[in-house]
Tab-separated table of C-alpha atoms in Angstrom:
chain	number	residue	atom	x	y	z
C	734	MET	CA	-3.970	-44.406	19.517
C	735	ARG	CA	-6.387	-44.024	22.772
C	736	ARG	CA	-8.159	-40.662	21.693
C	737	ASP	CA	-6.352	-38.650	25.000
C	738	THR	CA	-2.785	-40.068	24.367
C	739	PHE	CA	-3.631	-38.543	20.616
C	740	ILE	CA	-4.738	-34.660	21.762
C	741	LYS	CA	-1.427	-35.181	24.565
C	742	SER	CA	0.778	-36.132	21.199
C	743	LEU	CA	-0.335	-32.840	18.921
C	744	ALA	CA	-0.296	-30.713	21.765
C	745	ALA	CA	3.346	-31.486	22.506
C	746	LEU	CA	4.294	-31.188	18.312
C	747	ALA	CA	2.441	-27.796	18.968
C	748	ALA	CA	4.906	-27.068	22.523
C	749	MET	CA	7.798	-28.013	19.564
C	750	GLY	CA	6.377	-26.303	16.795
C	751	SER	CA	5.972	-29.303	15.046
C	752	LEU	CA	2.822	-29.445	13.942
C	753	PRO	CA	1.840	-29.421	10.360
C	754	VAL	CA	1.789	-26.232	8.535
C	755	SER	CA	-1.907	-26.274	8.153
C	756	ALA	CA	-2.430	-26.631	11.303
C	757	GLN	CA	-0.060	-23.962	12.533
C	758	SER	CA	-1.144	-20.547	9.919
C	759	ALA	CA	-5.095	-20.972	11.516
C	760	ALA	CA	-4.485	-18.136	13.995
C	761	LEU	CA	-2.298	-15.491	12.385
C	762	LYS	CA	-0.424	-12.306	13.351
C	763	MET	CA	-0.775	-9.264	10.517
C	764	MET	CA	1.831	-6.363	10.252
C	765	ILE	CA	0.594	-2.885	9.183
C	766	PRO	CA	4.227	-0.910	8.773
C	767	ALA	CA	1.680	1.560	8.637
C	768	ASN	CA	-0.856	3.855	11.513
C	769	PRO	CA	-4.148	3.290	11.046
C	770	GLY	CA	-7.081	4.481	8.511
C	771	GLY	CA	-4.423	4.589	5.282
C	772	GLY	CA	-4.301	2.036	2.161
C	773	TRP	CA	-2.571	-0.216	3.935
C	774	ASP	CA	-4.310	-0.105	6.869
C	775	THR	CA	-7.358	-1.146	4.936
C	776	THR	CA	-6.257	-3.240	2.865
C	777	GLY	CA	-4.494	-4.940	5.737
C	778	ARG	CA	-7.914	-5.470	8.050
C	779	ALA	CA	-9.752	-5.979	5.207
C	780	LEU	CA	-7.617	-8.851	4.372
C	781	GLY	CA	-7.300	-10.896	7.863
C	782	LYS	CA	-11.312	-10.656	7.277
C	783	ALA	CA	-11.627	-12.257	4.114
C	784	MET	CA	-9.495	-15.106	5.817
C	785	GLN	CA	-10.984	-16.066	8.114
C	786	GLU	CA	-14.610	-16.000	6.065
C	787	ALA	CA	-13.260	-18.059	3.706
C	788	GLY	CA	-11.794	-20.184	6.336
C	789	ALA	CA	-8.103	-19.894	5.429
C	790	ALA	CA	-7.454	-17.918	9.536
C	791	SER	CA	-9.386	-19.118	12.797
C	792	SER	CA	-8.080	-15.418	13.917
C	793	VAL	CA	-6.162	-12.558	12.635
C	794	ALA	CA	-4.391	-10.244	15.157
C	795	TYR	CA	-3.266	-6.604	13.648
C	796	ASP	CA	-0.166	-5.083	14.593
C	797	ASN	CA	0.323	-1.112	13.189
C	798	LYS	CA	3.705	0.090	13.012
C	799	GLY	CA	4.206	3.294	11.180
C	800	GLY	CA	6.820	5.275	10.063
C	801	ALA	CA	9.370	5.758	7.616
C	802	ALA	CA	7.592	4.407	4.316
C	803	GLY	CA	6.819	1.324	6.334
C	804	ALA	CA	10.232	0.460	6.905
C	805	ILE	CA	9.568	0.963	10.813
C	806	GLY	CA	7.593	-1.741	10.754
C	807	LEU	CA	9.925	-3.518	8.068
C	808	ALA	CA	12.067	-4.110	10.892
C	809	GLN	CA	10.073	-5.057	13.600
C	810	PHE	CA	8.354	-7.706	11.399
C	811	VAL	CA	12.085	-9.015	10.858
C	812	ASN	CA	13.124	-8.857	14.077
C	813	ALA	CA	10.064	-10.705	15.466
C	814	SER	CA	8.799	-13.265	13.005
C	815	LYS	CA	12.030	-15.489	11.611
C	816	GLY	CA	10.663	-18.558	10.845
C	817	ASP	CA	7.313	-17.850	11.665
C	818	PRO	CA	4.889	-19.453	9.395
C	819	ASN	CA	1.815	-17.503	10.471
C	820	ALA	CA	3.251	-13.717	10.108
C	821	LEU	CA	2.229	-11.788	7.364
C	822	MET	CA	2.791	-8.575	6.017
C	823	VAL	CA	0.972	-6.356	3.996
C	824	MET	CA	3.170	-3.969	2.042
C	825	GLY	CA	3.614	-2.275	-1.580
C	826	ALA	CA	4.625	0.640	-3.615
C	827	VAL	CA	5.270	2.848	-0.692
C	828	MET	CA	7.679	1.140	0.476
C	829	LEU	CA	9.448	0.178	-2.427
C	830	GLY	CA	9.867	4.246	-3.125
C	831	GLY	CA	11.023	4.880	1.119
C	832	ILE	CA	13.420	1.902	0.763
C	833	ILE	CA	14.959	3.498	-2.006
C	834	THR	CA	15.288	7.158	-0.611
C	835	GLY	CA	15.648	6.861	2.732
C	836	LYS	CA	18.247	3.497	2.863
C	837	PRO	CA	17.067	1.392	5.730
C	838	PRO	CA	19.201	-1.320	7.169
C	839	VAL	CA	16.396	-3.899	6.372
C	840	GLY	CA	14.892	-4.452	3.192
C	841	LEU	CA	12.778	-6.270	1.848
C	842	ASP	CA	15.233	-9.236	0.634
C	843	LYS	CA	15.364	-9.780	4.270
C	844	VAL	CA	11.074	-11.813	4.163
C	845	THR	CA	9.339	-14.088	1.621
C	846	PRO	CA	7.254	-12.528	-1.155
C	847	LEU	CA	4.228	-14.013	-0.972
C	848	ALA	CA	1.355	-12.496	-3.243
C	849	ARG	CA	0.350	-9.423	-5.527
C	850	LEU	CA	-3.416	-8.437	-4.218
C	851	THR	CA	-4.297	-5.403	-5.892
C	852	SER	CA	-3.626	-2.214	-7.808
C	853	GLU	CA	-4.710	1.510	-7.233
C	854	TYR	CA	-4.233	5.151	-8.683
C	855	ASN	CA	-3.802	8.037	-6.974
C	856	VAL	CA	-6.139	10.594	-6.956
C	857	PHE	CA	-4.964	14.709	-5.915
C	858	VAL	CA	-6.930	16.377	-4.096
C	859	LEU	CA	-7.761	20.219	-2.485
C	860	PRO	CA	-9.732	21.138	0.056
C	861	SER	CA	-12.962	22.103	-0.176
C	862	ASN	CA	-12.454	25.823	0.805
C	863	SER	CA	-9.183	26.305	-0.995
C	864	PRO	CA	-9.339	29.073	-3.191
C	865	PHE	CA	-8.146	27.280	-6.222
C	866	LYS	CA	-10.543	24.868	-7.599
C	867	THR	CA	-8.437	22.594	-10.750
C	868	MET	CA	-4.889	21.037	-11.149
C	869	LYS	CA	-4.286	24.496	-13.511
C	870	ASP	CA	-4.190	26.700	-11.268
C	871	VAL	CA	-2.271	24.602	-8.513
C	872	VAL	CA	0.392	24.365	-11.149
C	873	GLU	CA	0.404	28.115	-11.582
C	874	GLN	CA	1.501	28.303	-8.277
C	875	LEU	CA	3.615	26.184	-8.045
C	876	LYS	CA	5.399	28.086	-11.298
C	877	LYS	CA	5.140	31.042	-9.291
C	878	ASP	CA	6.233	30.512	-6.218
C	879	PRO	CA	7.183	26.094	-5.572
C	880	GLY	CA	7.436	26.969	-2.383
C	881	SER	CA	4.262	28.357	-1.620
C	882	VAL	CA	1.923	24.875	-2.596
C	883	LYS	CA	2.001	22.556	0.347
C	884	TRP	CA	1.821	18.290	-1.173
C	885	GLY	CA	0.051	16.209	1.218
C	886	GLY	CA	0.709	12.797	1.825
C	887	GLY	CA	2.461	9.898	2.488
C	888	SER	CA	5.808	9.119	3.927
C	889	ARG	CA	8.614	9.836	1.614
C	890	GLY	CA	9.256	8.161	-1.767
C	891	SER	CA	5.204	7.102	-1.320
C	892	THR	CA	3.437	7.358	-4.821
C	893	GLU	CA	2.035	10.401	-4.641
C	894	HIS	CA	5.560	11.889	-3.533
C	895	ILE	CA	6.732	10.993	-6.577
C	896	ALA	CA	3.884	11.828	-8.697
C	897	ALA	CA	4.110	15.689	-7.287
C	898	ALA	CA	7.731	15.504	-8.219
C	899	MET	CA	7.003	14.166	-11.951
C	900	ILE	CA	3.846	17.016	-12.118
C	901	ALA	CA	6.820	19.380	-11.316
C	902	ARG	CA	9.368	18.358	-13.371
C	903	GLU	CA	6.911	18.343	-16.767
C	904	VAL	CA	5.807	21.387	-15.478
C	905	GLY	CA	8.814	23.075	-15.791
C	906	VAL	CA	9.377	23.356	-12.241
C	907	ASP	CA	12.825	21.995	-10.501
C	908	PRO	CA	11.743	18.995	-8.615
C	909	ALA	CA	13.780	19.450	-5.298
C	910	LYS	CA	11.862	22.344	-4.361
C	911	ILE	CA	8.405	21.417	-4.814
C	912	ASN	CA	6.913	21.508	-0.748
C	913	TYR	CA	6.068	17.930	0.110
C	914	VAL	CA	4.479	17.213	3.783
C	915	ALA	CA	4.535	13.378	4.829
C	916	PHE	CA	2.446	11.709	6.827
C	917	ARG	CA	2.740	8.757	8.590
C	918	GLY	CA	-0.660	7.508	8.179
C	919	GLY	CA	-3.614	8.284	5.576
C	920	GLY	CA	-5.473	8.723	8.789
C	921	GLU	CA	-2.952	12.055	9.830
C	922	ALA	CA	-2.114	12.726	5.782
C	923	THR	CA	-7.072	13.341	5.786
C	924	ALA	CA	-6.687	15.243	8.777
C	925	ALA	CA	-4.391	17.851	7.250
C	926	ILE	CA	-6.351	18.249	4.366
C	927	LEU	CA	-10.160	18.653	5.529
C	928	GLY	CA	-8.653	20.733	8.003
C	929	GLY	CA	-6.846	22.921	4.316
C	930	ASN	CA	-2.968	22.245	6.201
C	931	VAL	CA	-2.508	21.225	3.052
C	932	THR	CA	-2.865	23.388	-0.265
C	933	ILE	CA	-3.416	19.711	-2.024
C	934	GLY	CA	-3.493	16.089	-1.272
C	935	GLY	CA	-2.500	13.160	-2.868
C	936	SER	CA	-3.849	9.356	-2.222
C	937	GLY	CA	-5.388	6.240	-3.381
C	938	TYR	CA	-8.888	6.991	-4.540
C	939	SER	CA	-10.849	4.683	-2.331
C	940	GLU	CA	-8.971	6.450	0.810
C	941	PHE	CA	-10.264	9.801	-0.442
C	942	SER	CA	-13.567	8.631	-1.996
C	943	GLU	CA	-16.155	9.400	1.029
C	944	TYR	CA	-14.898	12.519	1.125
C	945	ILE	CA	-15.295	13.866	-2.222
C	946	SER	CA	-18.100	12.183	-2.602
C	947	ALA	CA	-19.679	14.220	0.579
C	948	GLY	CA	-18.051	17.340	-0.865
C	949	LYS	CA	-15.321	18.112	1.553
C	950	MET	CA	-12.404	17.485	-0.606
C	951	ARG	CA	-12.573	18.596	-4.825
C	952	ALA	CA	-10.566	16.178	-7.040
C	953	VAL	CA	-8.668	18.135	-9.766
C	954	GLY	CA	-6.322	14.683	-11.068
C	955	VAL	CA	-5.789	11.150	-11.043
C	956	THR	CA	-2.764	9.745	-12.084
C	957	SER	CA	-4.213	6.982	-14.251
C	958	GLY	CA	-3.442	6.565	-17.821
C	959	THR	CA	-7.341	6.790	-18.608
C	960	ARG	CA	-10.070	7.661	-16.401
C	961	LEU	CA	-11.063	5.351	-13.757
C	962	LYS	CA	-14.045	3.276	-13.727
C	963	GLY	CA	-17.343	5.392	-12.467
C	964	VAL	CA	-15.230	8.105	-11.099
C	965	ASN	CA	-15.787	11.999	-13.425
C	966	VAL	CA	-12.264	13.650	-12.427
C	967	PRO	CA	-10.233	14.017	-15.364
C	968	THR	CA	-6.806	12.354	-15.557
C	969	LEU	CA	-3.506	14.173	-15.653
C	970	LYS	CA	-2.512	13.481	-19.334
C	971	GLU	CA	-5.560	14.980	-20.311
C	972	GLN	CA	-4.579	17.957	-18.412
C	973	GLY	CA	-1.487	18.652	-20.493
C	974	ILE	CA	0.407	16.116	-17.864
C	975	ASN	CA	2.493	13.566	-18.856
C	976	VAL	CA	1.721	11.367	-15.391
C	977	GLU	CA	0.928	8.189	-14.894
C	978	ILE	CA	1.730	5.779	-11.804
C	979	GLY	CA	-0.082	3.475	-10.205
C	980	ASN	CA	-0.263	2.320	-6.627
C	981	TRP	CA	-0.630	-1.777	-6.107
C	982	ARG	CA	-0.312	-3.771	-2.821
C	983	GLY	CA	1.294	-7.223	-1.942
C	984	VAL	CA	1.882	-9.378	1.443
C	985	TYR	CA	5.109	-10.671	2.231
C	986	GLY	CA	6.020	-13.662	4.679
C	987	ALA	CA	8.298	-13.645	7.344
C	988	PRO	CA	12.466	-14.158	6.747
C	989	GLY	CA	13.090	-18.439	7.306
C	990	ILE	CA	10.524	-20.400	6.610
C	991	SER	CA	9.972	-23.112	4.358
C	992	ALA	CA	9.025	-23.927	1.173
C	993	GLU	CA	5.996	-25.501	1.848
C	994	GLN	CA	5.458	-23.283	4.702
C	995	ARG	CA	5.279	-20.513	2.093
C	996	LYS	CA	3.471	-22.832	-0.530
C	997	THR	CA	0.580	-23.079	2.297
C	998	LEU	CA	0.712	-19.386	2.863
C	999	ILE	CA	0.273	-18.908	-0.798
C	1000	ASP	CA	-2.953	-21.427	-1.271
C	1001	ALA	CA	-4.453	-19.315	1.437
C	1002	LEU	CA	-3.917	-16.072	-0.250
C	1003	ALA	CA	-5.615	-17.667	-3.465
C	1004	LYS	CA	-7.864	-18.838	-1.430
C	1005	THR	CA	-9.343	-16.180	0.212
C	1006	PHE	CA	-8.924	-13.567	-2.949
C	1007	LYS	CA	-10.947	-16.097	-4.922
C	1008	HIS	CA	-14.227	-15.205	-1.564
C	1009	LYS	CA	-16.308	-13.149	-1.839
C	1010	SER	CA	-15.597	-11.028	1.341
C	1011	TRP	CA	-12.841	-10.244	-0.928
C	1012	GLN	CA	-13.787	-9.573	-3.576
C	1013	ASP	CA	-16.376	-7.342	-1.542
C	1014	ALA	CA	-13.782	-5.433	-0.409
C	1015	MET	CA	-11.331	-5.171	-3.633
C	1016	ASP	CA	-15.618	-3.686	-5.345
C	1017	LYS	CA	-15.996	-1.223	-2.285
C	1018	ASN	CA	-12.691	-0.077	-1.450
C	1019	GLY	CA	-11.889	0.499	-6.116
C	1020	TRP	CA	-9.223	-2.216	-6.148
C	1021	THR	CA	-8.574	-3.364	-8.991
C	1022	PRO	CA	-7.479	-7.314	-9.029
C	1023	ALA	CA	-3.880	-7.906	-9.589
C	1024	TRP	CA	-3.290	-11.260	-8.217
C	1025	LEU	CA	0.992	-12.413	-8.792
C	1026	ALA	CA	1.737	-15.037	-6.391
C	1027	GLY	CA	6.062	-17.090	-5.953
C	1028	ASP	CA	8.319	-15.808	-7.751
C	1029	GLU	CA	6.110	-14.384	-10.650
C	1030	PHE	CA	5.470	-11.733	-7.543
C	1031	SER	CA	9.289	-11.657	-6.638
C	1032	ASN	CA	9.894	-10.914	-9.973
C	1033	PHE	CA	7.908	-8.351	-9.871
C	1034	VAL	CA	8.875	-6.229	-7.396
C	1035	ASP	CA	12.973	-6.742	-8.330
C	1036	ALA	CA	11.508	-4.755	-11.623
C	1037	GLU	CA	9.468	-2.156	-9.786
C	1038	PHE	CA	12.240	-1.616	-7.167
C	1039	ALA	CA	14.461	-0.628	-10.260
C	1040	SER	CA	11.910	1.623	-12.712
C	1041	LEU	CA	11.234	3.444	-9.384
C	1042	ARG	CA	14.638	4.581	-8.858
C	1043	ALA	CA	14.799	5.689	-11.847
C	1044	THR	CA	11.615	7.450	-12.360
C	1045	MET	CA	12.765	9.054	-8.694
C	1046	ALA	CA	16.153	9.375	-10.260
C	1047	LYS	CA	14.828	11.304	-13.275
C	1048	SER	CA	12.537	13.485	-11.227
C	1049	GLY	CA	15.566	14.642	-8.924
C	1050	MET	CA	14.205	13.019	-5.620
C	1051	ILE	CA	17.772	11.040	-5.376
């Protein structure tokens, strides 16, 4: 076949959507179901950059669509990306919590599980000018007047929301009485904490680390079982509050893609996961590697959904 005829044939195949999956997956579209500045945004953009540097994508276009713990972005992703082997969506434990509390019409059963990437624990922080100095101070005020303590964080059903309810329950306060202020993105939550508009804020440690280091936030507790490596912040358990809850983040593909297309995306993510660019991003953000792919990831999400629902029911959230 002549070279110009071959090129024309490729163009015709592309127009019909019949190019091999590996060729189609070069230019990716990344749905980030949150506003800029938060953990999903950081994860999605770091992943896109690493995929390009690993040669797993020629380009990555990002679409931020925040709200309802990712349910708004999820719905848009489902409706706009059916059968698209070039579409990815960042998600995680927060989305599961949001689905449990919000009961949106579109769930994760409509999209294609690809891989879990990272795990991370939350940190609770106080504004630097707060009259409270420790988690004990916050708890004492919570016991006196639950509504007077404003907890700031991600959407309803986020891990920090669940952790706040668990803390209340553990210290003898009705979780239904906590005053939780949900924000659509990490940037909004950070601004509220720095501005003293909430009493205490929670999020993944990586999102607040620079403000903690700069003295603009005071870290008073982490939700891990043991202290985080290199982080001099006591766990809630150390402080007599029996609460431990982790966060994780992963990636889904579009609805209706073939098994071959799914495998191609998982292979691209696996290649990226091993690349120096992604390893550097995990180190920089304090993310713990937590690779789990394909059906194993799908089974994990199902189990996590059931576990979160049980925890939230016990904490009076549902």
